[in-house]
Coordinates of C-alpha atoms in Angstrom, one line a residue:
F1 CA 0.0 0.1 0.1
G2 CA 2.7 2.2 0.5
M3 CA 4.7 1.7 -3.1
M4 CA 1.1 3.0 -4.0
I5 CA 2.2 6.9 -4.1
Y6 CA 4.0 5.7 -7.5
K7 CA 0.3 5.9 -8.7
P8 CA -1.8 7.8 -5.7
H9 CA -4.8 8.7 -7.9
L10 CA -5.4 4.8 -7.7
A11 CA -5.0 4.9 -3.8
L12 CA -6.8 7.3 -3.2
L13 CA -9.6 5.2 -1.1
L14 CA -7.2 2.8 0.7
P15 CA -6.8 5.6 3.7
V16 CA -11.0 5.7 3.5
A17 CA -11.1 1.4 3.9
L18 CA -7.8 0.9 6.5
I19 CA -9.0 3.1 8.6
A20 CA -12.9 2.4 8.4
G21 CA -11.8 -1.4 8.8
R22 CA -9.3 -0.9 11.9
Q23 CA -6.8 -2.1 9.9
W24 CA -4.1 0.2 11.9
R25 CA -1.0 -2.6 11.3
A26 CA -1.8 -1.8 7.5
I27 CA -1.8 1.8 8.4
A28 CA 1.7 2.3 10.5
A29 CA 3.6 0.1 7.6
A30 CA 1.7 1.9 4.6
A31 CA 3.3 5.7 6.5
V32 CA 6.5 4.2 7.0
T33 CA 6.8 2.1 3.5
A34 CA 5.7 5.7 1.5
G35 CA 8.2 7.6 4.3
V36 CA 10.9 5.4 3.5
L37 CA 10.5 6.1 -0.5
L38 CA 9.5 9.4 0.2
G39 CA 13.1 10.1 1.5
L40 CA 15.4 8.1 -0.7
S41 CA 14.0 9.5 -3.5
W42 CA 15.0 13.6 -1.7
L43 CA 19.0 11.4 -1.1
V44 CA 19.3 10.1 -3.8
F45 CA 17.8 12.9 -6.1
G46 CA 17.8 16.3 -3.9
P47 CA 14.4 18.5 -2.8
E48 CA 14.4 20.3 -6.2
L49 CA 12.7 17.0 -7.4
W50 CA 9.5 17.3 -5.9
G51 CA 9.3 20.8 -7.2
H52 CA 9.3 19.6 -10.3
Y53 CA 7.0 17.1 -9.5
L54 CA 4.8 19.6 -8.5
R55 CA 5.0 21.5 -11.2
I56 CA 4.4 18.7 -13.5
L57 CA 1.6 17.6 -11.8
T58 CA 0.2 20.8 -12.5
A59 CA 0.2 21.1 -16.3
F60 CA -0.7 17.5 -16.1
R61 CA -4.5 18.1 -14.9
H62 CA -4.4 21.1 -17.5
V63 CA -3.3 19.6 -20.7
I64 CA -3.9 16.0 -20.3
V65 CA -7.0 15.5 -18.1
E66 CA -9.1 18.6 -18.3
S67 CA -8.3 20.4 -21.7
N68 CA -8.4 16.7 -23.4
I69 CA -11.1 14.1 -23.5
S70 CA -9.5 11.1 -24.0
P71 CA -11.1 8.1 -25.3
R72 CA -9.3 5.9 -23.0
V73 CA -9.8 7.9 -20.1
V74 CA -13.2 5.9 -18.3
S75 CA -14.1 8.4 -15.3
V76 CA -16.9 9.7 -14.4
F77 CA -15.0 13.4 -14.6
I78 CA -14.5 12.7 -18.6
A79 CA -18.0 11.5 -19.0
A80 CA -19.6 14.5 -18.1
R81 CA -16.9 16.6 -19.7
S82 CA -18.0 14.0 -22.7
L83 CA -21.6 15.4 -22.6
G84 CA -20.7 19.4 -22.8
A85 CA -20.4 19.6 -18.9
S86 CA -17.3 22.9 -18.1
V87 CA -14.6 21.6 -16.3
A88 CA -15.9 22.9 -13.5
T89 CA -19.0 21.4 -13.9
A90 CA -17.5 18.1 -14.4
Y91 CA -15.6 18.1 -11.2
W92 CA -18.5 18.9 -9.3
V93 CA -19.9 15.7 -11.2
Q94 CA -17.0 14.0 -10.0
G95 CA -16.9 15.1 -6.4
A96 CA -20.7 14.0 -6.0
F97 CA -19.4 10.5 -7.6
G98 CA -16.7 10.3 -5.1
V99 CA -18.7 11.1 -2.2
I100 CA -21.1 8.5 -2.8
A101 CA -18.1 5.9 -3.6
C102 CA -16.0 6.7 -0.4
C103 CA -19.4 6.1 1.9
A104 CA -20.0 2.8 0.3
V105 CA -16.2 2.3 0.9
A106 CA -16.1 3.1 4.8
A107 CA -19.1 1.5 5.7
V108 CA -18.9 -2.1 3.6
W109 CA -15.0 -2.1 5.4
F110 CA -16.9 -0.7 8.5
K111 CA -18.5 -4.2 8.6
Q112 CA -18.1 -7.8 8.7
A113 CA -18.5 -8.4 5.7
P114 CA -16.2 -11.0 3.4
A115 CA -13.1 -9.9 2.3
A116 CA -13.0 -10.4 -1.4
V117 CA -15.9 -8.4 -0.9
K118 CA -14.5 -5.6 0.6
N119 CA -11.6 -5.9 -1.6
A120 CA -14.2 -5.4 -4.6
V121 CA -16.1 -2.6 -3.8
L122 CA -13.0 -0.7 -2.7
L123 CA -11.4 -1.5 -6.1
L124 CA -14.7 -0.5 -7.9
G125 CA -15.1 2.4 -5.9
T126 CA -11.6 3.8 -6.6
C127 CA -12.9 3.9 -10.3
L128 CA -15.2 6.2 -9.6
V129 CA -13.6 8.6 -7.2
T130 CA -10.9 9.3 -9.4
P131 CA -11.3 11.5 -12.3
Y132 CA -7.7 10.0 -14.3
V133 CA -8.2 6.3 -14.6
L134 CA -7.4 4.6 -18.6
D135 CA -8.5 1.8 -19.7
Y136 CA -5.9 -0.4 -19.1
D137 CA -6.0 0.0 -15.4
L138 CA -8.7 -1.7 -15.3
V139 CA -6.8 -4.6 -15.8
F140 CA -7.8 -5.4 -12.2
G141 CA -11.5 -5.8 -13.3
A142 CA -10.4 -9.9 -14.1
I143 CA -9.2 -10.1 -9.7
V144 CA -12.9 -8.0 -8.6
V145 CA -14.8 -10.9 -11.3
A146 CA -13.0 -13.2 -9.4
W147 CA -13.3 -12.3 -5.9
L148 CA -17.0 -11.6 -6.4
W149 CA -17.9 -14.8 -8.3
Q150 CA -16.8 -17.1 -5.2
Q151 CA -19.0 -15.4 -2.9
P152 CA -22.6 -17.0 -2.7
V153 CA -25.5 -15.4 -4.4
A154 CA -29.7 -15.2 -3.2
S155 CA -31.5 -16.0 -6.1
E156 CA -31.2 -16.4 -9.9
R157 CA -31.8 -12.5 -10.1
A158 CA -29.4 -11.9 -8.4
E159 CA -26.8 -14.2 -10.3
R160 CA -27.9 -12.9 -13.1
A161 CA -26.9 -9.6 -12.1
L162 CA -23.0 -10.2 -11.1
Q163 CA -23.1 -12.2 -14.2
I164 CA -23.9 -8.8 -16.3
G165 CA -22.1 -7.0 -14.3
S166 CA -18.9 -9.1 -14.3
G167 CA -19.6 -9.0 -18.3
M168 CA -19.4 -5.3 -19.0
L169 CA -16.6 -4.5 -16.5
L170 CA -14.4 -7.1 -18.3
V171 CA -15.5 -5.6 -21.8
L172 CA -15.2 -2.0 -21.1
P173 CA -10.9 -2.4 -22.0
L174 CA -11.6 -3.2 -24.9
V175 CA -14.6 -1.1 -26.4
A176 CA -14.5 2.3 -24.4
A177 CA -11.7 3.9 -26.7
A178 CA -13.6 2.2 -29.8
L179 CA -17.0 3.9 -28.4
A180 CA -15.7 7.0 -27.5
H181 CA -14.5 7.4 -30.7
L182 CA -17.5 6.2 -32.9
T183 CA -20.3 8.3 -30.5
G184 CA -17.8 11.0 -28.8
L185 CA -19.1 10.2 -25.8
A186 CA -17.2 8.4 -22.7
F187 CA -19.2 5.5 -21.0
G188 CA -17.0 3.9 -18.6
P189 CA -18.8 5.0 -15.7
L190 CA -22.2 2.9 -17.2
F191 CA -19.6 -0.2 -17.1
I192 CA -18.6 0.0 -14.0
L193 CA -22.2 0.7 -11.7
P194 CA -23.4 -2.3 -12.2
L195 CA -20.6 -4.5 -10.7
F196 CA -20.9 -1.4 -8.0
V197 CA -24.2 -2.0 -7.2
V198 CA -23.8 -5.4 -7.3
A199 CA -20.9 -5.8 -4.7
L200 CA -22.7 -3.1 -1.9
Q201 CA -25.7 -5.4 -2.2
M202 CA -23.2 -8.7 -2.1
S203 CA -21.6 -6.9 0.8
F204 CA -25.4 -5.8 3.1
G205 CA -26.5 -9.2 2.0
A206 CA -23.1 -11.2 3.4
M207 CA -24.5 -11.1 7.4
P208 CA -27.9 -12.7 7.5
A209 CA -26.7 -15.1 5.1
A210 CA -23.0 -15.6 7.4
V211 CA -25.2 -15.8 10.7
T212 CA -28.1 -18.1 9.2
A213 CA -24.9 -20.6 8.3
S214 CA -23.7 -20.3 11.9
S215 CA -26.6 -21.1 13.7
S216 CA -27.9 -24.1 11.1
S217 CA -24.1 -25.5 11.9
R218 CA -25.0 -25.0 15.7
L219 CA -27.6 -26.6 15.6
S220 CA -26.8 -29.4 13.6
S221 CA -23.6 -29.9 15.7
A222 CA -26.3 -29.9 19.2
Q223 CA -28.2 -32.3 17.6
S224 CA -25.4 -34.5 16.6

């Protein structure tokens, strides 16, 4: 987690998840790791490195994110920009989705849900909270699908929703750029949201199922 400072926009919700999940050792380890890496870069390359970094970061935001509607970016911000929203409005829309994703991740990590579901919600929420996520970043979509595919589902309807949401997430890296070139619109969030909703439903349905299974197990043991 500490090494994610090399790509911090994909780690925006890590602090939220770890704090909500009360993972104090992981937080401490991440902080120490990040501090060591920053210290080493300071010693090896000098303090001016970070001045250059901040200037380049500002230029990158203006030129790559705000002024260029890239067909390969699948964020909410770019989707809003492709619909004609101004930069300020797109940031407001991105912020609204970010708050929702942040609250969802915090709620799921605070409760006792399966680790696979927590991790899936975290990664999918990250896609909705960052204004800059590219189609090739979604390689972790395969891991998300693998995590969720192993979880029990309550009904055929829930299983169908999982299948559709998983398929949409997996196909997004293949079709995002083509759809953007064809229509001039960025459809990325529409391919991510369905599985995010499914993962949330699985997280809030996990505890009753776990309690029922535990009660049944105890009952069987008592009868034996």
